[in-house]
Amino acid sequence: MESTYDVVIVGTGLAGLATALRLADHRSILLVDKQSLGAGASDWAQGGIAAVVDPHDSIEAHVNDTLIAGAGLCDAAATRYIIEHGAEAIQWLIDQGVAFTPDSAHELGFHLTREGGHSTRRIFHAADSTGHVIQQTLREKVRAHANITLLEQHMAVDLIIQEGRCVGLYLQSILNGPVTAISARQVVLANGGAGKVYLYTTNPDCATGDGVAMAWRAGCRIANMEFIQFHPTCLYHPYAKSFLISEAVRGEGGLLKLPPSAGAESGRRFMPDHDERAELAPRDIVARSIDYEMKRLGIDYVHLDVSHLPASFLHEHFPTISARCQEFGIDITTQPIPVVPAAHYTCGGIVTDTSGRTDVPGLYAAGEVGCTGLHGANRLASNSLLECVVIGRAVANDILDREPPAVIPAVPWDDSRVRDSAEDVVIAHNWDELRRCMWNYVGVVRTTKRLERAQRRIEMLREEINEYYASFHVTRDLLELRNLVDVAGLIVASALSRHESRGLHYSLDWPDTLARAVPTVMAPRGLPGTPGHRPHIAAPVRAA
Ligand SMILES: Cc1cc2nc3c(=O)[nH]c(=O)nc-3n(C[C@H](O)[C@H](O)[C@H](O)COP(=O)(O)OP(=O)(O)OC[C@H]3O[C@@H](n4cnc5c(N)ncnc54)[C@H](O)[C@@H]3O)c2cc1C
């Protein structure tokens, strides 16, 4: 590793790889990941990537579907830009060698699926492991490129802001090595979402909101953080981390029932009480109904029952789900599956334009970490992989179109006043407390009282964590916890400032949807180093 690169990219999900591959013929790239290459959510994406390629489809129809899902809060221009670049994104992936599922009967030669909210078939996929196939193909390209230095097991700690722009970042080896300052002409944040801020999530362990927290501390505006998409059915088991039970299970006849802990109501099917479409109601309604029943009865999970369907059908249609459940001793042909709603997608993030530019010169963001305005108050299925490719490549184009800024030597990391901690157990406790607090008080259904309770607890946790950060050598757990507490604060402050229910944000105290949709924008006060800078959330500024 050198100490200076043209561009440092944080994160090797689809957004990071798309950016790196577009830039690498022209710039020296340092590509960093705190895990291994491509270990993020991109690899886990099952369904596919949406784009208008079929001549019978239209840009208007895809834009319209996205705006409807986004409940009035999408940025219309950004939505159109991303969708208009969909065909180019698919072509680029095909050119890289991605093998989408073929269909010789279709005039395009590819099989297109349709998902909830899409008015037609427009989802390119690779069976049910689209993300893995894409990532596997791009990973090989990245490893083979001479201009890309790949640094795995290294965590971005913070951005370095000098002379009013981003001039690099601090990196730490996950093995708790020293923190190193890296100088760069430009830095790209592509570090994914923040699902780990909740107790239950479908996201991988790396989804700790590091990018949002770093950008916030560096002076960027952060938007729409109250819109967290919850997947209604994640496997509930003490040893099963983040295993999603596909919505297709309900589509094929799975029934949601109350578990034995519901006492006299045990075994009762409850979805018909909530919506006439019962188990086939949209994702957010099912998640909200499960949450309602769990809170009403004080139960930890509900049951998803498919045992009435033929065993051969279940094994044929859901081989992965039945095998995974079996690993945990659940035979889905005879037993119900315990499930909970789980945080799935962070719709908000770092405010960027359609070139991925943030408020801080020299700093870009792409993928789930950013907020272009595409997802509004609710993400349309399969639009996120699309955004990763389109914005990742747009970031690269913007960097290539500009005169490269001069390298400014970054100030070295100073930890001369800290020592090793003797009580790391505090970090584990605070992780747990924060995630439970978010799950209990800032979940699918919200009230002002619960949000205020969460805010008080988060503030106390923040003080404790910041004191810890100022006193001890940093570790991955401590850094992630510090980021999570910042992200939690942003989610709660955003939720409290929205006096309506819209899309994924549902408040019992503000059940109506206002006529005018306004994004929630949290603005730190000025850039670091400028008078009045205060990157804390205690008094957020809500800008129109
Ligand atoms: C189970 C599941 C299924 C999904 N299915 C679909 C689907 O079918 N279609 C669709 O469009 N979307 C889907 N999504 C959403 C989609 O996968 C993600 O939004 C998208 O892949 C995010 O890509 P990304 O490049 O922004 O981040 P990621 O792919 O999450 O990559 C982020 C990377 O950054 C690294 N990183 C994070 N912080 C740091 C740090 N501080 N220092 C260094 N490295 C860091 C991580 O280790 C990780 O490798 C799904 C999500 C999940 C969880």
Coordinates of C-alpha atoms and ligand atoms in Angstrom, one line a residue:
M1 CA 0.0 0.0 0.0
E2 CA 1.2 3.5 -1.0
S3 CA 0.3 6.5 1.1
T4 CA -1.2 8.4 -1.9
Y5 CA -3.7 7.4 -4.6
D6 CA -5.7 9.2 -7.2
V7 CA -8.9 7.8 -5.9
V8 CA -9.8 5.8 -2.8
I9 CA -13.0 3.8 -2.9
V10 CA -14.5 2.5 0.3
G11 CA -16.6 -0.7 -0.2
T12 CA -16.5 -3.5 -2.7
G13 CA -20.2 -4.0 -3.2
L14 CA -21.7 -3.4 -6.6
A15 CA -21.4 0.4 -6.3
G16 CA -17.7 0.2 -5.4
L17 CA -16.8 -2.3 -8.1
A18 CA -18.8 -0.4 -10.8
T19 CA -16.9 2.8 -9.9
A20 CA -13.5 1.1 -9.7
L21 CA -13.8 -0.7 -13.1
R22 CA -14.9 2.5 -14.9
L23 CA -12.0 4.5 -13.4
A24 CA -9.1 2.0 -13.4
D25 CA -7.8 2.5 -16.9
H26 CA -7.2 6.2 -16.1
R27 CA -6.5 6.5 -12.4
S28 CA -4.6 4.7 -9.6
I29 CA -7.3 3.2 -7.3
L30 CA -7.2 2.0 -3.7
L31 CA -10.2 -0.2 -3.2
V32 CA -10.8 -0.9 0.5
D33 CA -13.1 -3.2 2.3
K34 CA -13.3 -4.0 6.0
Q35 CA -14.3 -7.6 5.1
S36 CA -13.3 -9.5 2.0
L37 CA -13.8 -8.4 -1.6
G38 CA -17.6 -8.2 -2.3
A39 CA -18.8 -9.4 1.0
G40 CA -21.6 -6.8 1.3
A41 CA -25.4 -6.9 0.6
S42 CA -24.8 -7.0 -3.2
D43 CA -23.7 -10.6 -3.1
W44 CA -26.9 -11.5 -1.2
A45 CA -29.4 -9.9 -3.7
Q46 CA -31.7 -12.6 -5.0
G47 CA -34.4 -11.1 -7.1
G48 CA -32.5 -9.0 -9.8
I49 CA -31.9 -5.7 -11.4
A50 CA -34.7 -3.6 -13.0
A51 CA -34.2 -1.9 -16.3
V52 CA -36.2 -0.9 -19.4
V53 CA -34.7 -2.9 -22.3
D54 CA -37.8 -4.7 -23.6
P55 CA -39.2 -2.6 -26.5
H56 CA -42.7 -3.3 -25.1
D57 CA -41.7 -1.6 -21.9
S58 CA -41.2 2.2 -21.5
I59 CA -39.1 4.6 -19.4
E60 CA -42.4 6.4 -18.5
A61 CA -43.8 3.2 -17.0
H62 CA -40.7 2.4 -14.9
V63 CA -40.5 6.0 -13.7
N64 CA -44.2 6.0 -12.8
D65 CA -43.9 2.7 -10.9
T66 CA -40.9 4.1 -9.0
L67 CA -42.7 7.4 -8.2
I68 CA -45.8 5.5 -6.9
A69 CA -43.7 3.2 -4.7
G70 CA -41.8 6.3 -3.3
A71 CA -45.1 7.8 -2.0
G72 CA -44.5 11.2 -3.5
L73 CA -41.0 11.7 -2.2
C74 CA -38.8 10.6 -5.1
D75 CA -36.8 13.2 -6.8
A76 CA -38.4 13.1 -10.3
A77 CA -35.3 14.2 -12.2
A78 CA -32.9 11.8 -10.4
T79 CA -35.4 9.0 -10.9
R80 CA -35.6 9.6 -14.6
Y81 CA -31.9 9.9 -14.9
I82 CA -31.2 6.6 -13.3
I83 CA -34.0 4.8 -15.2
E84 CA -32.9 6.2 -18.5
H85 CA -29.4 4.8 -17.9
G86 CA -30.8 1.3 -17.0
A87 CA -30.3 -0.2 -20.5
E88 CA -26.7 1.0 -20.6
A89 CA -26.1 -0.5 -17.1
I90 CA -27.4 -3.9 -18.2
Q91 CA -25.4 -3.8 -21.4
W92 CA -22.3 -2.9 -19.3
L93 CA -22.9 -5.9 -17.0
I94 CA -23.4 -8.2 -20.0
D95 CA -20.1 -6.9 -21.5
Q96 CA -18.3 -7.7 -18.3
G97 CA -19.5 -11.3 -18.7
V98 CA -22.5 -11.4 -16.3
A99 CA -24.6 -14.4 -17.3
F100 CA -28.3 -13.3 -16.8
T101 CA -30.8 -16.1 -17.1
P102 CA -31.5 -16.6 -20.8
D103 CA -34.8 -17.2 -22.5
S104 CA -34.6 -18.2 -26.1
A105 CA -38.4 -17.6 -26.5
H106 CA -38.0 -13.9 -25.6
E107 CA -37.0 -11.5 -28.3
L108 CA -34.2 -10.1 -26.1
G109 CA -32.8 -13.6 -25.4
F110 CA -33.2 -13.0 -21.6
H111 CA -35.7 -14.1 -19.1
L112 CA -37.4 -11.1 -17.4
T113 CA -39.3 -11.4 -14.1
R114 CA -41.8 -9.1 -12.5
E115 CA -41.8 -8.1 -8.9
G116 CA -44.3 -6.3 -6.6
G117 CA -44.9 -2.7 -7.7
H118 CA -43.6 -3.2 -11.3
S119 CA -46.3 -2.8 -13.9
T120 CA -44.5 -5.2 -16.3
R121 CA -41.7 -7.8 -16.5
R122 CA -38.4 -5.9 -16.5
I123 CA -36.2 -7.6 -13.9
F124 CA -33.0 -9.1 -15.3
H125 CA -31.8 -11.9 -13.0
A126 CA -29.5 -14.9 -12.7
A127 CA -31.8 -17.5 -11.3
D128 CA -32.3 -16.6 -7.6
S129 CA -28.7 -15.5 -6.9
T130 CA -28.4 -12.4 -9.2
G131 CA -26.2 -10.4 -6.8
H132 CA -23.7 -13.3 -6.3
V133 CA -23.4 -13.9 -10.1
I134 CA -22.8 -10.2 -10.8
Q135 CA -20.3 -9.8 -7.9
Q136 CA -18.4 -13.0 -8.9
T137 CA -17.9 -11.7 -12.4
L138 CA -16.8 -8.2 -11.4
R139 CA -14.6 -9.5 -8.6
E140 CA -12.4 -11.3 -11.1
K141 CA -12.1 -8.2 -13.3
V142 CA -11.1 -6.1 -10.3
R143 CA -8.5 -8.6 -9.1
A144 CA -7.0 -8.7 -12.6
H145 CA -6.6 -4.9 -13.0
A146 CA -3.1 -3.6 -12.5
N147 CA -4.3 -0.1 -11.5
I148 CA -6.5 -1.3 -8.6
T149 CA -4.8 -2.0 -5.3
L150 CA -7.2 -4.1 -3.3
L151 CA -7.0 -3.8 0.5
E152 CA -9.3 -6.3 2.3
Q153 CA -9.8 -6.4 6.1
H154 CA -9.1 -2.7 6.4
M155 CA -11.7 -0.3 7.8
A156 CA -12.2 3.3 6.9
V157 CA -12.2 5.1 10.2
D158 CA -12.9 8.7 9.2
L159 CA -12.6 11.1 6.3
I160 CA -9.8 13.7 6.4
I161 CA -11.1 17.2 5.6
Q162 CA -8.4 19.9 5.0
E163 CA -8.7 23.3 3.2
G164 CA -12.4 22.8 2.8
R165 CA -12.3 19.5 0.9
C166 CA -11.8 15.8 1.4
V167 CA -8.1 15.0 1.0
G168 CA -8.1 11.4 2.1
L169 CA -9.1 9.1 4.9
Y170 CA -7.9 7.1 7.9
L171 CA -7.7 3.4 7.6
Q172 CA -7.2 0.7 10.2
S173 CA -6.3 -3.0 9.7
I174 CA -9.1 -5.1 11.2
L175 CA -6.5 -6.9 13.1
N176 CA -6.3 -3.7 15.1
G177 CA -3.1 -2.5 13.6
P178 CA -2.1 1.2 13.6
V179 CA -4.4 3.7 11.9
T180 CA -2.8 5.0 8.7
A181 CA -3.6 8.3 6.8
I182 CA -4.1 7.9 3.1
S183 CA -4.1 10.9 0.8
A184 CA -6.2 10.9 -2.3
R185 CA -7.4 13.4 -4.9
Q186 CA -10.9 12.1 -4.5
V187 CA -12.7 9.7 -2.1
V188 CA -15.7 7.6 -3.0
L189 CA -18.0 6.2 -0.2
A190 CA -19.7 3.0 -1.4
N191 CA -20.1 1.3 1.9
G192 CA -23.7 0.2 1.8
G193 CA -26.6 0.4 4.3
A194 CA -27.2 0.5 8.0
G195 CA -29.5 -2.5 8.7
K196 CA -27.3 -3.5 11.7
V197 CA -28.7 -0.6 13.7
Y198 CA -31.7 -2.9 14.3
L199 CA -31.8 -6.1 16.3
Y200 CA -33.2 -8.0 13.4
T201 CA -32.0 -7.4 9.9
T202 CA -31.6 -9.2 6.6
N203 CA -28.3 -7.3 6.0
P204 CA -24.8 -8.7 6.3
D205 CA -22.7 -7.8 9.4
C206 CA -20.8 -5.0 7.5
A207 CA -24.0 -2.9 7.2
T208 CA -23.2 -0.6 10.1
G209 CA -23.9 2.8 8.4
D210 CA -20.2 3.7 8.4
G211 CA -20.4 5.8 5.3
V212 CA -23.4 7.8 6.5
A213 CA -21.8 8.5 9.8
M214 CA -18.4 9.4 8.3
A215 CA -20.0 11.8 5.8
W216 CA -22.1 13.4 8.5
R217 CA -19.1 14.0 10.7
A218 CA -17.3 15.4 7.6
G219 CA -20.0 18.0 7.0
C220 CA -22.4 16.4 4.5
R221 CA -26.2 16.6 4.6
I222 CA -28.0 13.4 5.2
A223 CA -31.6 12.9 4.0
N224 CA -34.7 10.7 4.5
M225 CA -33.2 8.5 7.2
E226 CA -36.6 7.7 8.7
F227 CA -37.4 5.5 5.7
I228 CA -36.1 2.1 6.6
Q229 CA -37.6 -0.7 4.6
F230 CA -38.5 -3.7 6.7
H231 CA -38.8 -7.1 5.2
P232 CA -41.8 -8.9 6.8
T233 CA -40.3 -12.3 7.2
C234 CA -36.8 -13.0 8.5
L235 CA -36.1 -16.3 10.2
Y236 CA -36.2 -16.0 14.0
H237 CA -33.7 -18.3 15.6
P238 CA -30.9 -17.6 18.1
Y239 CA -28.3 -18.9 15.8
A240 CA -29.7 -17.8 12.4
K241 CA -28.3 -14.5 11.5
S242 CA -30.1 -12.5 8.8
F243 CA -31.8 -15.3 6.8
L244 CA -34.6 -13.9 4.7
I245 CA -37.7 -16.0 4.0
S246 CA -38.7 -14.9 0.5
E247 CA -42.0 -13.3 -0.1
A248 CA -42.7 -16.0 -2.7
V249 CA -43.4 -18.3 0.3
R250 CA -46.5 -16.3 1.1
G251 CA -47.2 -16.0 -2.6
E252 CA -47.4 -19.8 -2.8
G253 CA -49.8 -20.1 0.1
G254 CA -47.8 -19.6 3.3
L255 CA -50.0 -18.5 6.2
L256 CA -49.1 -16.2 9.1
K257 CA -50.3 -17.5 12.4
L258 CA -49.8 -16.7 16.1
P259 CA -47.3 -18.9 18.0
P260 CA -47.9 -20.8 21.3
S261 CA -46.7 -17.8 23.3
A262 CA -49.9 -16.0 22.2
G263 CA -51.7 -18.2 24.7
A264 CA -55.4 -18.7 23.9
E265 CA -54.9 -17.2 20.4
S266 CA -52.2 -19.7 19.5
G267 CA -52.4 -21.0 15.9
R268 CA -54.8 -18.2 14.9
R269 CA -54.3 -16.7 11.4
F270 CA -54.2 -13.0 11.8
M271 CA -53.6 -11.3 8.4
P272 CA -57.2 -11.3 7.4
D273 CA -57.9 -9.0 10.4
H274 CA -55.5 -6.4 8.9
D275 CA -56.0 -6.4 5.2
E276 CA -58.5 -8.0 2.8
R277 CA -55.5 -9.3 0.7
A278 CA -54.3 -11.1 3.9
E279 CA -50.8 -12.7 3.4
L280 CA -50.6 -11.2 -0.1
A281 CA -50.9 -7.6 1.1
P282 CA -47.9 -5.4 0.2
R283 CA -44.6 -5.9 2.1
D284 CA -45.0 -2.8 4.4
I285 CA -48.6 -3.7 5.4
V286 CA -47.6 -7.3 6.3
A287 CA -44.6 -6.1 8.3
R288 CA -46.8 -3.5 10.1
S289 CA -49.4 -6.2 10.9
I290 CA -46.8 -8.6 12.3
D291 CA -45.3 -5.8 14.4
Y292 CA -48.8 -4.9 15.7
E293 CA -49.5 -8.5 16.8
M294 CA -46.1 -8.8 18.4
K295 CA -46.5 -5.6 20.4
R296 CA -50.2 -6.4 21.3
L297 CA -49.3 -9.8 22.7
G298 CA -45.8 -9.2 23.9
I299 CA -44.5 -12.1 21.7
D300 CA -41.1 -12.3 20.1
Y301 CA -42.1 -13.7 16.7
V302 CA -45.0 -15.1 14.7
H303 CA -45.3 -18.3 12.6
L304 CA -45.2 -18.6 8.9
D305 CA -46.8 -22.0 8.1
V306 CA -46.4 -23.9 4.9
S307 CA -47.0 -27.4 6.3
H308 CA -50.3 -27.7 4.5
L309 CA -48.6 -27.6 1.1
P310 CA -47.2 -30.8 -0.4
A311 CA -43.7 -31.7 0.8
S312 CA -42.5 -32.3 -2.8
F313 CA -43.7 -28.9 -3.9
L314 CA -41.9 -27.2 -1.0
H315 CA -38.6 -29.0 -1.7
E316 CA -38.8 -28.2 -5.4
H317 CA -39.8 -24.5 -5.0
F318 CA -37.9 -23.6 -1.9
P319 CA -34.8 -25.8 -1.7
T320 CA -32.6 -23.2 -0.1
I321 CA -35.2 -22.1 2.5
S322 CA -36.1 -25.7 3.5
A323 CA -32.4 -26.7 3.7
R324 CA -31.5 -23.7 5.8
C325 CA -34.5 -24.2 8.2
Q326 CA -33.5 -27.8 8.5
E327 CA -30.1 -26.8 9.7
F328 CA -31.8 -25.1 12.6
G329 CA -34.0 -28.2 13.3
I330 CA -37.1 -26.8 11.5
D331 CA -38.8 -29.2 9.0
I332 CA -40.9 -26.8 7.0
T333 CA -43.1 -29.6 5.7
T334 CA -44.4 -30.4 9.2
Q335 CA -43.5 -27.3 11.4
P336 CA -44.2 -23.6 11.1
I337 CA -41.3 -21.2 10.6
P338 CA -40.7 -18.6 13.3
V339 CA -40.3 -15.2 11.6
V340 CA -39.9 -11.5 12.5
P341 CA -39.9 -8.4 10.3
A342 CA -36.3 -7.2 9.8
A343 CA -34.5 -4.0 8.6
H344 CA -33.8 -4.6 5.0
Y345 CA -32.9 -1.4 3.1
T346 CA -31.9 2.1 4.1
C347 CA -33.7 4.4 1.7
G348 CA -32.1 7.6 3.0
G349 CA -28.4 8.4 3.1
I350 CA -25.8 11.0 2.1
V351 CA -27.3 13.7 -0.1
T352 CA -25.8 13.5 -3.6
D353 CA -26.6 14.6 -7.1
T354 CA -26.8 12.2 -10.0
S355 CA -23.0 12.3 -10.4
G356 CA -22.7 11.1 -6.8
R357 CA -21.2 14.4 -5.7
T358 CA -21.7 15.2 -2.0
D359 CA -21.6 18.5 -0.2
V360 CA -17.9 18.2 0.5
P361 CA -15.7 18.8 -2.5
G362 CA -13.7 15.7 -3.4
L363 CA -16.1 13.4 -1.7
Y364 CA -18.5 11.2 -3.7
A365 CA -21.1 8.6 -2.6
A366 CA -22.7 5.7 -4.6
G367 CA -25.1 2.9 -3.8
E368 CA -27.1 2.3 -0.7
V369 CA -25.0 4.7 1.3
G370 CA -26.2 7.6 -0.8
C371 CA -29.5 9.4 -1.3
T372 CA -30.1 10.5 -4.8
G373 CA -33.8 10.7 -4.3
L374 CA -34.6 7.5 -6.4
H375 CA -36.2 5.6 -3.5
G376 CA -38.3 8.4 -1.9
A377 CA -40.3 7.1 1.0
N378 CA -40.2 3.5 -0.2
R379 CA -37.9 1.6 -2.5
L380 CA -39.3 -0.2 -5.5
A381 CA -37.9 -3.8 -5.7
S382 CA -34.8 -4.3 -7.8
N383 CA -34.1 -0.6 -8.2
S384 CA -31.2 -0.6 -5.8
L385 CA -28.8 -2.7 -7.8
L386 CA -29.7 -0.5 -10.8
E387 CA -28.8 2.6 -8.8
C388 CA -25.4 1.0 -7.7
V389 CA -24.3 0.6 -11.3
V390 CA -25.7 3.8 -12.7
I391 CA -24.5 6.1 -10.0
G392 CA -21.2 4.2 -9.5
R393 CA -20.4 4.8 -13.2
A394 CA -21.6 8.4 -13.0
V395 CA -19.2 9.0 -10.1
A396 CA -16.4 7.7 -12.3
N397 CA -17.4 9.8 -15.3
D398 CA -17.5 12.9 -13.1
I399 CA -14.1 12.2 -11.7
L400 CA -12.7 11.6 -15.3
D401 CA -14.3 14.8 -16.6
R402 CA -12.6 17.0 -14.1
E403 CA -9.0 18.3 -13.8
P404 CA -7.6 16.1 -11.0
P405 CA -7.2 18.2 -7.9
A406 CA -3.8 18.5 -6.3
V407 CA -2.8 16.0 -3.6
I408 CA -2.8 17.6 -0.2
P409 CA -0.7 15.5 2.4
A410 CA -3.1 14.3 5.0
V411 CA -2.5 15.0 8.7
P412 CA -1.4 11.8 10.4
W413 CA -3.6 10.0 12.9
D414 CA -2.8 11.0 16.4
D415 CA -3.6 8.5 19.2
S416 CA -0.8 9.5 21.5
R417 CA -3.2 10.2 24.3
V418 CA -5.2 7.0 24.2
R419 CA -4.5 3.6 25.8
D420 CA -5.7 0.0 25.5
S421 CA -9.1 -0.7 26.9
A422 CA -9.5 -3.3 29.7
E423 CA -13.3 -3.5 29.4
D424 CA -14.3 -4.3 25.9
V425 CA -17.5 -5.9 27.3
V426 CA -18.9 -2.3 27.5
I427 CA -18.8 -2.2 23.7
A428 CA -20.7 -5.5 23.4
H429 CA -23.3 -4.3 25.9
N430 CA -23.8 -1.0 24.1
W431 CA -24.1 -2.6 20.7
D432 CA -26.9 -4.8 22.1
E433 CA -28.6 -2.0 23.9
L434 CA -28.6 0.3 20.9
R435 CA -30.0 -2.4 18.5
R436 CA -32.7 -3.4 21.0
C437 CA -33.7 0.2 21.6
M438 CA -34.0 0.8 17.9
W439 CA -36.0 -2.4 17.4
N440 CA -38.4 -1.6 20.3
Y441 CA -38.9 2.1 19.9
V442 CA -38.0 3.0 16.3
G443 CA -39.4 0.0 14.4
V444 CA -42.1 -0.6 11.9
V445 CA -44.8 1.3 13.7
R446 CA -43.7 4.5 15.6
T447 CA -45.1 6.9 18.2
T448 CA -43.7 10.2 19.3
K449 CA -43.4 9.0 22.8
R450 CA -41.4 5.9 21.8
L451 CA -39.2 8.0 19.5
E452 CA -38.5 10.5 22.3
R453 CA -37.6 7.6 24.7
A454 CA -35.2 6.2 22.0
Q455 CA -33.7 9.7 21.6
R456 CA -32.9 10.0 25.3
R457 CA -31.2 6.6 25.4
I458 CA -29.3 7.2 22.2
E459 CA -28.0 10.4 23.6
M460 CA -26.7 8.7 26.7
L461 CA -25.1 5.9 24.7
R462 CA -23.5 8.5 22.4
E463 CA -21.8 10.2 25.4
E464 CA -20.5 6.9 26.7
I465 CA -19.2 5.8 23.3
N466 CA -17.6 9.1 22.5
E467 CA -15.8 9.1 25.9
Y468 CA -14.6 5.5 25.1
Y469 CA -13.5 6.6 21.7
A470 CA -11.5 9.5 23.1
S471 CA -9.8 7.4 25.7
F472 CA -8.9 4.0 24.1
H473 CA -7.3 2.6 21.0
V474 CA -9.9 2.0 18.3
T475 CA -11.2 -1.5 17.3
R476 CA -13.6 -2.5 14.6
D477 CA -16.4 -3.1 17.2
L478 CA -15.8 0.4 18.7
L479 CA -15.7 2.1 15.3
E480 CA -18.9 0.4 14.1
L481 CA -20.7 1.2 17.4
R482 CA -19.7 4.8 17.1
N483 CA -21.1 4.9 13.6
L484 CA -24.3 3.1 14.5
V485 CA -25.0 5.5 17.3
D486 CA -24.7 8.4 14.9
V487 CA -26.9 6.7 12.4
A488 CA -29.5 5.8 15.1
G489 CA -29.6 9.5 16.1
L490 CA -30.2 10.5 12.5
I491 CA -33.0 8.0 12.1
V492 CA -34.7 9.1 15.3
A493 CA -34.3 12.8 14.7
S494 CA -35.6 12.4 11.1
A495 CA -38.6 10.4 12.3
L496 CA -39.4 12.9 15.0
S497 CA -39.4 15.7 12.5
R498 CA -41.9 14.1 10.2
H499 CA -45.4 15.0 11.3
E500 CA -47.2 12.6 9.0
S501 CA -47.2 8.9 7.9
R502 CA -45.8 8.4 4.5
G503 CA -44.3 5.3 2.7
L504 CA -42.2 3.3 5.2
H505 CA -42.6 5.8 8.0
Y506 CA -45.8 5.1 10.0
S507 CA -46.7 7.0 13.1
L508 CA -49.7 6.3 15.3
D509 CA -49.6 10.0 16.4
W510 CA -49.4 11.3 12.8
P511 CA -51.5 8.8 10.8
D512 CA -52.4 11.2 7.9
T513 CA -50.3 11.9 4.8
L514 CA -49.8 15.6 4.1
A515 CA -50.6 17.0 0.7
R516 CA -47.0 18.2 0.2
A517 CA -44.1 15.8 0.3
V518 CA -41.0 17.2 1.7
P519 CA -37.7 15.3 2.2
T520 CA -36.1 15.3 5.6
V521 CA -32.7 16.8 5.3
M522 CA -30.4 16.9 8.3
A523 CA -27.7 19.5 7.9
P524 CA -24.5 19.6 10.1
R525 CA -23.5 23.2 10.9
G526 CA -20.8 24.0 8.4
L527 CA -17.7 22.1 7.4
P528 CA -15.2 20.8 9.9
G529 CA -12.7 23.5 10.6
T530 CA -15.1 26.3 9.8
P531 CA -16.6 28.4 12.6
G532 CA -19.8 27.0 14.1
H533 CA -19.2 23.4 12.9
R534 CA -21.1 20.9 15.1
P535 CA -21.8 17.6 13.6
H536 CA -24.1 16.4 16.3
I537 CA -27.7 15.6 16.1
A538 CA -29.0 17.3 19.2
A539 CA -30.3 20.3 17.1
P540 CA -30.8 19.1 13.6
V541 CA -31.7 21.6 10.9
R542 CA -34.6 20.5 8.9
A543 CA -34.3 22.1 5.4
A544 CA -36.9 21.9 2.7
Ligands
LIG1 C1 -31.0 -10.3 1.4 C2 -31.0 -9.1 0.5 C3 -31.6 -9.3 -0.8 C4 -31.6 -8.2 -1.7 N1 -32.1 -8.4 -3.0 C5 -32.1 -7.3 -3.8 C6 -32.5 -7.5 -5.2 O1 -32.9 -8.6 -5.6 N2 -32.4 -6.4 -6.0 C7 -32.0 -5.2 -5.7 O2 -32.0 -4.3 -6.5 N3 -31.6 -5.0 -4.4 C8 -31.6 -6.0 -3.5 N4 -31.2 -5.8 -2.2 C9 -30.5 -4.5 -1.9 C10 -29.1 -4.5 -2.5 O3 -28.5 -5.7 -2.4 C11 -28.3 -3.4 -1.8 O4 -28.9 -2.2 -1.7 C12 -27.0 -3.2 -2.7 O5 -26.4 -4.4 -3.0 C13 -26.0 -2.3 -1.9 O6 -24.8 -2.3 -2.7 P1 -23.6 -1.3 -2.2 O7 -22.5 -1.5 -3.2 O8 -24.2 0.0 -2.0 O9 -23.2 -1.9 -0.8 P2 -22.8 -3.4 -0.3 O10 -22.9 -4.4 -1.4 O11 -23.5 -3.7 1.0 O12 -21.2 -3.2 -0.1 C14 -20.7 -2.4 0.9 C15 -19.3 -2.8 1.2 O13 -18.7 -1.8 2.0 C16 -17.8 -2.4 3.0 N5 -17.7 -1.4 4.1 C17 -18.7 -0.9 4.9 N6 -18.2 0.0 5.7 C18 -16.8 0.0 5.5 C19 -15.7 0.7 6.1 N7 -15.9 1.5 7.2 N8 -14.5 0.5 5.7 C20 -14.3 -0.4 4.6 N9 -15.3 -1.1 4.0 C21 -16.5 -0.9 4.5 C22 -18.6 -3.7 3.4 O14 -17.8 -4.6 4.0 C23 -19.2 -4.1 2.0 O15 -18.4 -5.0 1.4 C24 -31.1 -6.9 -1.3 C25 -30.5 -6.8 0.0 C26 -30.5 -7.8 0.8 C27 -29.8 -7.7 2.2

